[in-house]
Amino acid sequence: MRIPSVLALSLSLIAMAAQADDAPEAARALAQDAIVVDTHIDAPSVLVERWGDIGRSAPDREFDYPRARRGGLDVAFMSIYTAPSADEDGTARQRAHAQIDAVEAAVARHPDRFAMLHSPRDLKHLRSGGRVLLALGMENGAPIGEDLEQLTRFHARGVRYITLAHSANNRISDSSYALEKRWGGLSPFGERVVARMNQLGIMVDVSHLSDDAVSDVLAISTVPVIASHSGMRHFTPGFERNLSDELANSIAAKGGVVQLVFGNGFVNPKAAADMRAYFPAAAAFQSENAALAAAGKPQRPQAAFDEAWELAHPVPETDIAAVLDQIDHAVRLLGADHVGIGSDFDGVGGALPTQLRSVADYPNLVAGLQARGHSDADIRKILGGNLLRVWRAVEDAAVR
């Protein structure tokens, strides 16, 4: 992520404050009164890469305490993300623990502003005093390796959902992004992972999974599942990373919840098409590099390919209406009891819709939903009530 200049940061802060404060009073009041749960914020990997005090104003990122409170955010699931490359080189587990350490350090520095949340039943008393509660979700099951006991260890550290795969197939599951699927869904080990997660009370997250893997999870899990940060494929035909209406309906039928993402790459059809096209283009580039290596010739840097791709495929400006359209469609399809939000703040390089640029901006989402006729009761469910219901159900089943 590029670090903006001081002037750019100042202008960005002014713009973000204006956006949040521009929301009507009724929207700001509801955002403050409702329990807002965002299931996907990528602050931990940014903290490890470049420490910043998120307990104070941190204008070079999209999550910090002052803006979270201005936006009404109560529960922020911190994404413990590891890349497929970390799985390949054996560093995924250590990277995951380092990110959990970073989240715990942020809490220790500001115990009056943050607290770790390990159970929805602790929400009320921990939330007192205006604290933002930090829960943990693991994005990519790579840190588990081939050892089911790691699930117990990460649960003990506070991990309460696991996205089984990310942008490549792994030991657990096929990825939606993979051009060639390895398992045809979940692996045999992945089936055991899902069963063990049910036993421990860790929510199974199907975002990033191939369609067949999502179907396998739904067939195996004995409790509701979530999609922590997905879009609706209805708006991005052919983009497997987003959920089809059929799979979204199956998640809802099992009692689960689809947490809708904000990033332009998932809600803007042009950006989604570009993202989909990137993977075969990158695979072709890697094949060319392999041929060069075999011929004893110098290879082209991956970074150079990525830079050229980004220049040729600028992310289109996207309006908040694209996210509202996603929510409208999901509510019509699934009912208001099965829709939530998982922004992907700090995870998409700033490629976010206007009026949804940081955790200060949830009131703008509320205002848009109110303007489109959603009742305040339904908006409360979407903002966090639905996710908390599923989390409690998964926890209750584990206790039983």
Short mmCIF file of C-alpha atoms in Angstrom, two decimals:
data_model
loop_
_atom_site.label_atom_id
_atom_site.label_comp_id
_atom_site.label_asym_id
_atom_site.label_seq_id
_atom_site.Cartn_x
_atom_site.Cartn_y
_atom_site.Cartn_z
CA MET A 1 0.00 0.00 0.00
CA ARG A 2 1.38 3.38 -0.97
CA ILE A 3 1.90 5.84 1.90
CA PRO A 4 0.24 9.17 0.98
CA SER A 5 1.96 12.49 1.49
CA VAL A 6 1.20 14.60 4.57
CA LEU A 7 -0.92 16.98 2.48
CA ALA A 8 -2.85 14.10 0.92
CA LEU A 9 -3.42 12.63 4.37
CA SER A 10 -4.78 15.93 5.68
CA LEU A 11 -7.13 16.29 2.73
CA SER A 12 -8.19 12.66 3.11
CA LEU A 13 -9.03 13.19 6.78
CA ILE A 14 -11.11 16.28 5.99
CA ALA A 15 -12.96 14.44 3.22
CA MET A 16 -13.67 11.41 5.38
CA ALA A 17 -14.94 13.53 8.26
CA ALA A 18 -17.19 15.43 5.89
CA GLN A 19 -18.60 12.20 4.46
CA ALA A 20 -19.47 10.75 7.87
CA ASP A 21 -20.89 14.03 9.16
CA ASP A 22 -22.97 14.54 6.00
CA ALA A 23 -25.22 11.58 6.84
CA PRO A 24 -28.65 12.62 8.16
CA GLU A 25 -29.06 12.70 11.93
CA ALA A 26 -31.44 9.72 11.89
CA ALA A 27 -28.80 7.59 10.15
CA ARG A 28 -26.02 8.68 12.50
CA ALA A 29 -28.24 8.03 15.52
CA LEU A 30 -29.13 4.53 14.34
CA ALA A 31 -25.49 3.67 13.59
CA GLN A 32 -24.56 4.73 17.12
CA ASP A 33 -27.44 2.90 18.80
CA ALA A 34 -27.32 -0.34 16.80
CA ILE A 35 -24.65 -2.98 17.33
CA VAL A 36 -22.46 -2.70 14.24
CA VAL A 37 -20.39 -5.81 13.43
CA ASP A 38 -17.97 -5.72 10.50
CA THR A 39 -16.63 -9.22 9.83
CA HIS A 40 -13.61 -8.35 7.73
CA ILE A 41 -11.06 -5.61 8.43
CA ASP A 42 -7.46 -6.25 7.35
CA ALA A 43 -5.75 -4.10 9.99
CA PRO A 44 -3.51 -6.90 11.42
CA SER A 45 -1.39 -7.54 8.32
CA VAL A 46 -0.93 -3.78 7.90
CA LEU A 47 0.13 -3.51 11.56
CA VAL A 48 2.79 -6.19 11.06
CA GLU A 49 3.99 -4.63 7.82
CA ARG A 50 4.09 -1.09 9.22
CA TRP A 51 3.06 -0.40 12.80
CA GLY A 52 0.63 2.43 13.40
CA ASP A 53 -1.19 3.40 16.57
CA ILE A 54 -4.78 2.53 15.64
CA GLY A 55 -5.93 3.58 19.10
CA ARG A 56 -5.40 7.14 17.87
CA SER A 57 -5.93 8.76 14.48
CA ALA A 58 -4.13 6.69 11.83
CA PRO A 59 -4.86 8.49 8.55
CA ASP A 60 -2.78 6.12 6.40
CA ARG A 61 -5.27 3.30 7.04
CA GLU A 62 -9.03 2.78 7.04
CA PHE A 63 -9.53 1.49 10.59
CA ASP A 64 -8.67 3.38 13.75
CA TYR A 65 -10.46 4.01 17.04
CA PRO A 66 -11.64 7.63 16.50
CA ARG A 67 -13.23 6.87 13.14
CA ALA A 68 -14.67 3.56 14.38
CA ARG A 69 -16.49 5.41 17.15
CA ARG A 70 -17.65 8.13 14.76
CA GLY A 71 -19.06 5.42 12.50
CA GLY A 72 -20.72 3.50 15.32
CA LEU A 73 -18.60 0.36 14.92
CA ASP A 74 -18.85 -1.96 17.93
CA VAL A 75 -17.27 -5.26 16.81
CA ALA A 76 -14.45 -5.37 14.28
CA PHE A 77 -13.31 -8.80 13.15
CA MET A 78 -9.58 -8.44 12.61
CA SER A 79 -8.53 -10.52 9.59
CA ILE A 80 -5.54 -12.77 10.32
CA TYR A 81 -4.48 -13.11 6.70
CA THR A 82 -1.77 -15.31 5.22
CA ALA A 83 -0.99 -15.45 1.51
CA PRO A 84 -0.61 -18.68 -0.47
CA SER A 85 3.11 -17.87 -0.72
CA ALA A 86 3.35 -18.11 3.08
CA ASP A 87 1.78 -21.55 2.87
CA GLU A 88 4.33 -22.58 0.27
CA ASP A 89 7.37 -21.38 2.24
CA GLY A 90 6.14 -22.68 5.60
CA THR A 91 5.77 -19.30 7.33
CA ALA A 92 1.94 -19.10 7.47
CA ARG A 93 1.58 -20.25 11.08
CA GLN A 94 4.19 -17.84 12.42
CA ARG A 95 2.72 -14.97 10.38
CA ALA A 96 -0.72 -15.69 11.82
CA HIS A 97 0.56 -15.68 15.39
CA ALA A 98 2.49 -12.44 14.73
CA GLN A 99 -0.72 -10.75 13.56
CA ILE A 100 -2.62 -11.93 16.63
CA ASP A 101 0.25 -10.57 18.73
CA ALA A 102 -0.14 -7.21 16.96
CA VAL A 103 -3.88 -7.04 17.68
CA GLU A 104 -3.27 -7.92 21.33
CA ALA A 105 -0.57 -5.23 21.50
CA ALA A 106 -3.01 -2.61 20.19
CA VAL A 107 -5.49 -3.64 22.91
CA ALA A 108 -2.80 -3.58 25.62
CA ARG A 109 -1.79 -0.04 24.63
CA HIS A 110 -5.38 1.21 24.83
CA PRO A 111 -7.42 -0.94 27.24
CA ASP A 112 -9.86 1.96 27.59
CA ARG A 113 -10.52 1.96 23.84
CA PHE A 114 -10.23 -1.68 22.76
CA ALA A 115 -10.97 -5.11 24.18
CA MET A 116 -10.70 -8.61 22.72
CA LEU A 117 -14.05 -10.30 22.11
CA HIS A 118 -14.10 -14.10 22.26
CA SER A 119 -17.83 -14.67 22.72
CA PRO A 120 -20.96 -12.73 21.75
CA ARG A 121 -22.14 -13.18 25.32
CA ASP A 122 -19.34 -10.89 26.52
CA LEU A 123 -20.36 -8.07 24.20
CA LYS A 124 -22.52 -6.06 26.57
CA HIS A 125 -20.11 -5.67 29.46
CA LEU A 126 -16.99 -5.29 27.29
CA ARG A 127 -18.68 -2.66 25.11
CA SER A 128 -19.23 -0.35 28.09
CA GLY A 129 -17.21 2.83 28.12
CA GLY A 130 -17.21 3.21 24.35
CA ARG A 131 -14.70 0.49 23.62
CA VAL A 132 -14.44 -1.07 20.17
CA LEU A 133 -14.30 -4.85 20.50
CA LEU A 134 -11.80 -6.76 18.39
CA ALA A 135 -12.66 -10.32 17.38
CA LEU A 136 -10.42 -12.53 15.27
CA GLY A 137 -11.14 -14.19 11.93
CA MET A 138 -8.47 -16.18 10.10
CA GLU A 139 -8.36 -15.58 6.33
CA ASN A 140 -6.87 -18.71 4.76
CA GLY A 141 -6.62 -21.98 6.68
CA ALA A 142 -2.95 -22.37 5.71
CA PRO A 143 -1.67 -21.83 9.32
CA ILE A 144 -3.39 -25.08 10.30
CA GLY A 145 -1.03 -27.03 8.05
CA GLU A 146 -1.98 -30.69 8.31
CA ASP A 147 -2.49 -30.62 12.07
CA LEU A 148 -6.06 -30.50 13.42
CA GLU A 149 -4.68 -29.65 16.86
CA GLN A 150 -3.80 -26.21 15.48
CA LEU A 151 -7.53 -25.47 15.41
CA THR A 152 -7.64 -25.92 19.17
CA ARG A 153 -4.62 -23.67 19.61
CA PHE A 154 -5.93 -20.90 17.40
CA HIS A 155 -9.34 -21.13 19.07
CA ALA A 156 -7.56 -20.63 22.41
CA ARG A 157 -6.00 -17.47 20.98
CA GLY A 158 -9.43 -16.12 20.04
CA VAL A 159 -9.93 -17.10 16.38
CA ARG A 160 -13.70 -17.35 15.88
CA TYR A 161 -14.01 -17.89 12.14
CA ILE A 162 -11.73 -19.36 9.49
CA THR A 163 -11.90 -18.64 5.76
CA LEU A 164 -10.82 -22.09 4.59
CA ALA A 165 -8.81 -20.95 1.54
CA HIS A 166 -7.75 -17.71 -0.14
CA SER A 167 -6.56 -17.09 -3.69
CA ALA A 168 -5.11 -20.57 -4.31
CA ASN A 169 -6.04 -24.15 -3.53
CA ASN A 170 -4.61 -25.38 -0.24
CA ARG A 171 -4.65 -28.55 1.86
CA ILE A 172 -8.23 -27.86 2.95
CA SER A 173 -10.16 -26.58 -0.04
CA ASP A 174 -10.21 -25.39 -3.61
CA SER A 175 -10.18 -21.64 -4.16
CA SER A 176 -12.61 -19.73 -6.35
CA TYR A 177 -9.63 -18.01 -7.99
CA ALA A 178 -7.74 -21.20 -8.91
CA LEU A 179 -7.82 -21.91 -12.63
CA GLU A 180 -7.44 -25.65 -11.98
CA LYS A 181 -9.13 -27.11 -8.92
CA ARG A 182 -7.20 -29.67 -6.88
CA TRP A 183 -9.90 -31.41 -4.86
CA GLY A 184 -13.22 -30.84 -6.60
CA GLY A 185 -14.39 -29.03 -3.45
CA LEU A 186 -13.08 -29.79 0.03
CA SER A 187 -10.21 -32.20 0.54
CA PRO A 188 -10.68 -35.21 2.85
CA PHE A 189 -8.65 -33.28 5.42
CA GLY A 190 -10.89 -30.24 4.82
CA GLU A 191 -13.94 -32.31 5.73
CA ARG A 192 -12.28 -33.13 9.07
CA VAL A 193 -11.41 -29.44 9.53
CA VAL A 194 -15.05 -28.42 9.13
CA ALA A 195 -16.20 -31.09 11.60
CA ARG A 196 -13.60 -30.02 14.16
CA MET A 197 -14.49 -26.35 13.74
CA ASN A 198 -18.12 -27.25 14.51
CA GLN A 199 -16.97 -29.03 17.68
CA LEU A 200 -14.87 -26.09 18.84
CA GLY A 201 -17.38 -23.36 17.99
CA ILE A 202 -15.37 -21.73 15.19
CA MET A 203 -17.57 -20.35 12.42
CA VAL A 204 -16.85 -21.80 8.97
CA ASP A 205 -16.35 -19.04 6.40
CA VAL A 206 -17.00 -19.88 2.73
CA SER A 207 -15.79 -16.61 1.19
CA HIS A 208 -13.05 -17.27 -1.41
CA LEU A 209 -14.05 -20.92 -1.85
CA SER A 210 -14.95 -22.61 -5.12
CA ASP A 211 -18.63 -23.33 -5.70
CA ASP A 212 -18.09 -27.06 -5.13
CA ALA A 213 -16.26 -26.36 -1.87
CA VAL A 214 -19.11 -24.14 -0.63
CA SER A 215 -21.55 -26.95 -1.42
CA ASP A 216 -19.34 -29.44 0.45
CA VAL A 217 -19.19 -27.19 3.52
CA LEU A 218 -22.97 -26.82 3.54
CA ALA A 219 -23.40 -30.59 3.29
CA ILE A 220 -20.96 -31.35 6.11
CA SER A 221 -21.42 -28.55 8.65
CA THR A 222 -23.96 -29.27 11.37
CA VAL A 223 -24.32 -25.57 12.20
CA PRO A 224 -24.93 -22.37 10.20
CA VAL A 225 -22.01 -21.01 8.16
CA ILE A 226 -21.02 -17.52 7.07
CA ALA A 227 -19.53 -15.78 4.07
CA SER A 228 -17.44 -13.15 5.85
CA HIS A 229 -16.85 -10.82 2.88
CA SER A 230 -18.47 -11.77 -0.40
CA GLY A 231 -20.43 -10.04 -3.13
CA MET A 232 -23.44 -11.27 -5.08
CA ARG A 233 -22.58 -12.87 -8.43
CA HIS A 234 -25.88 -11.60 -9.78
CA PHE A 235 -24.04 -8.34 -10.52
CA THR A 236 -20.74 -9.90 -11.69
CA PRO A 237 -21.60 -12.85 -13.97
CA GLY A 238 -18.93 -15.55 -14.17
CA PHE A 239 -16.98 -14.24 -11.16
CA GLU A 240 -16.80 -17.29 -8.88
CA ARG A 241 -15.35 -15.26 -6.00
CA ASN A 242 -18.84 -13.80 -5.50
CA LEU A 243 -21.71 -16.02 -4.39
CA SER A 244 -24.31 -17.29 -6.82
CA ASP A 245 -27.94 -16.78 -5.84
CA GLU A 246 -28.27 -20.55 -5.47
CA LEU A 247 -25.39 -20.86 -3.01
CA ALA A 248 -26.47 -17.76 -1.09
CA ASN A 249 -29.92 -19.30 -0.73
CA SER A 250 -28.35 -22.51 0.56
CA ILE A 251 -26.37 -20.56 3.18
CA ALA A 252 -29.57 -18.84 4.32
CA ALA A 253 -31.53 -22.11 4.35
CA LYS A 254 -28.97 -23.50 6.79
CA GLY A 255 -29.49 -20.47 9.05
CA GLY A 256 -26.31 -18.69 7.99
CA VAL A 257 -25.54 -15.15 6.92
CA VAL A 258 -23.95 -13.56 3.84
CA GLN A 259 -21.75 -10.63 4.91
CA LEU A 260 -21.55 -8.29 1.93
CA VAL A 261 -18.24 -6.75 0.95
CA PHE A 262 -17.62 -3.10 -0.01
CA GLY A 263 -14.52 -3.27 -2.25
CA ASN A 264 -14.91 -2.00 -5.81
CA GLY A 265 -13.41 -5.21 -7.20
CA PHE A 266 -16.39 -7.19 -5.92
CA VAL A 267 -19.30 -4.80 -6.43
CA ASN A 268 -18.34 -3.06 -9.69
CA PRO A 269 -18.86 -5.33 -12.75
CA LYS A 270 -15.93 -3.84 -14.69
CA ALA A 271 -13.54 -4.14 -11.73
CA ALA A 272 -14.71 -7.70 -11.08
CA ALA A 273 -14.17 -8.64 -14.72
CA ASP A 274 -10.64 -7.22 -14.56
CA MET A 275 -9.90 -9.16 -11.39
CA ARG A 276 -11.20 -12.34 -12.96
CA ALA A 277 -9.01 -11.74 -16.03
CA TYR A 278 -5.91 -11.15 -13.90
CA PHE A 279 -5.50 -14.77 -12.83
CA PRO A 280 -5.16 -16.39 -16.29
CA ALA A 281 -2.94 -13.49 -17.38
CA ALA A 282 -0.72 -13.99 -14.33
CA ALA A 283 -0.60 -17.74 -14.97
CA ALA A 284 0.50 -17.12 -18.57
CA PHE A 285 3.21 -14.73 -17.32
CA GLN A 286 4.49 -17.33 -14.87
CA SER A 287 4.58 -19.95 -17.64
CA GLU A 288 6.63 -17.58 -19.78
CA ASN A 289 9.02 -17.03 -16.88
CA ALA A 290 9.34 -20.78 -16.39
CA ALA A 291 10.25 -21.15 -20.08
CA LEU A 292 12.85 -18.38 -19.75
CA ALA A 293 14.34 -20.07 -16.69
CA ALA A 294 14.50 -23.41 -18.51
CA ALA A 295 16.35 -21.69 -21.37
CA GLY A 296 18.80 -20.09 -18.94
CA LYS A 297 17.49 -16.60 -19.68
CA PRO A 298 16.66 -13.82 -17.16
CA GLN A 299 13.09 -13.82 -15.84
CA ARG A 300 10.80 -10.81 -15.62
CA PRO A 301 9.91 -9.68 -12.08
CA GLN A 302 6.36 -10.46 -10.93
CA ALA A 303 6.16 -6.92 -9.54
CA ALA A 304 6.74 -5.51 -13.01
CA PHE A 305 3.88 -7.59 -14.40
CA ASP A 306 1.55 -6.48 -11.60
CA GLU A 307 2.47 -2.82 -12.06
CA ALA A 308 1.81 -3.00 -15.79
CA TRP A 309 -1.50 -4.76 -15.17
CA GLU A 310 -2.66 -2.10 -12.73
CA LEU A 311 -1.75 0.68 -15.15
CA ALA A 312 -3.71 -1.02 -17.92
CA HIS A 313 -6.68 -1.84 -15.69
CA PRO A 314 -7.35 1.12 -13.38
CA VAL A 315 -10.02 0.39 -10.79
CA PRO A 316 -13.13 2.32 -11.82
CA GLU A 317 -14.65 4.86 -9.46
CA THR A 318 -17.64 3.27 -7.76
CA ASP A 319 -20.57 4.83 -5.94
CA ILE A 320 -22.04 3.63 -2.65
CA ALA A 321 -25.14 2.74 -4.70
CA ALA A 322 -23.32 -0.40 -5.89
CA VAL A 323 -23.13 -1.70 -2.31
CA LEU A 324 -26.73 -0.71 -1.63
CA ASP A 325 -27.78 -2.60 -4.76
CA GLN A 326 -26.03 -5.69 -3.42
CA ILE A 327 -27.83 -5.42 -0.10
CA ASP A 328 -31.20 -4.81 -1.78
CA HIS A 329 -30.77 -7.91 -3.93
CA ALA A 330 -29.60 -10.07 -1.03
CA VAL A 331 -32.50 -8.98 1.19
CA ARG A 332 -35.04 -9.69 -1.57
CA LEU A 333 -33.46 -13.08 -2.21
CA LEU A 334 -32.61 -14.28 1.30
CA GLY A 335 -34.67 -12.15 3.64
CA ALA A 336 -33.32 -9.54 6.03
CA ASP A 337 -32.35 -12.22 8.59
CA HIS A 338 -29.48 -13.52 6.44
CA VAL A 339 -27.57 -10.43 5.31
CA GLY A 340 -24.70 -8.57 6.99
CA ILE A 341 -21.57 -6.52 6.24
CA GLY A 342 -17.89 -7.45 5.86
CA SER A 343 -16.23 -4.36 4.40
CA ASP A 344 -12.65 -5.49 3.57
CA PHE A 345 -11.35 -2.16 4.87
CA ASP A 346 -7.53 -2.02 4.74
CA GLY A 347 -7.58 -5.00 2.38
CA VAL A 348 -8.29 -3.58 -1.08
CA GLY A 349 -5.68 -0.86 -1.40
CA GLY A 350 -8.18 1.96 -1.00
CA ALA A 351 -10.35 0.78 -3.92
CA LEU A 352 -13.61 1.54 -2.12
CA PRO A 353 -16.86 3.23 -3.11
CA THR A 354 -17.42 6.92 -2.57
CA GLN A 355 -19.01 7.49 0.85
CA LEU A 356 -17.64 4.15 2.12
CA ARG A 357 -13.96 4.93 2.48
CA SER A 358 -13.37 4.08 6.15
CA VAL A 359 -14.98 2.82 9.36
CA ALA A 360 -16.33 6.34 9.91
CA ASP A 361 -18.76 5.85 7.04
CA TYR A 362 -21.28 3.26 8.24
CA PRO A 363 -23.84 6.08 8.78
CA ASN A 364 -23.76 6.67 5.01
CA LEU A 365 -24.69 3.03 4.46
CA VAL A 366 -27.50 3.36 7.00
CA ALA A 367 -28.77 6.51 5.30
CA GLY A 368 -28.81 4.74 1.93
CA LEU A 369 -30.72 1.78 3.34
CA GLN A 370 -33.25 4.07 5.03
CA ALA A 371 -33.72 6.00 1.79
CA ARG A 372 -34.42 2.73 -0.02
CA GLY A 373 -37.17 1.80 2.39
CA HIS A 374 -35.48 -0.70 4.70
CA SER A 375 -36.94 -0.56 8.20
CA ASP A 376 -34.71 0.37 11.11
CA ALA A 377 -35.37 -3.08 12.60
CA ASP A 378 -34.04 -4.76 9.45
CA ILE A 379 -31.08 -2.39 9.26
CA ARG A 380 -30.13 -3.37 12.82
CA LYS A 381 -30.11 -7.01 11.74
CA ILE A 382 -27.93 -6.23 8.72
CA LEU A 383 -25.51 -4.10 10.73
CA GLY A 384 -24.76 -6.86 13.21
CA GLY A 385 -27.74 -8.66 14.69
CA ASN A 386 -27.68 -11.48 12.15
CA LEU A 387 -23.99 -12.23 12.58
CA LEU A 388 -24.32 -12.27 16.36
CA ARG A 389 -27.23 -14.73 16.07
CA VAL A 390 -25.16 -17.12 13.96
CA TRP A 391 -22.12 -16.75 16.23
CA ARG A 392 -24.27 -17.64 19.26
CA ALA A 393 -25.76 -20.64 17.44
CA VAL A 394 -22.29 -21.98 16.53
CA GLU A 395 -21.07 -21.43 20.09
CA ASP A 396 -24.16 -23.09 21.60
CA ALA A 397 -23.72 -26.17 19.41
CA ALA A 398 -20.10 -26.49 20.47
CA VAL A 399 -21.07 -26.33 24.16
CA ARG A 400 -23.72 -29.03 23.64
#
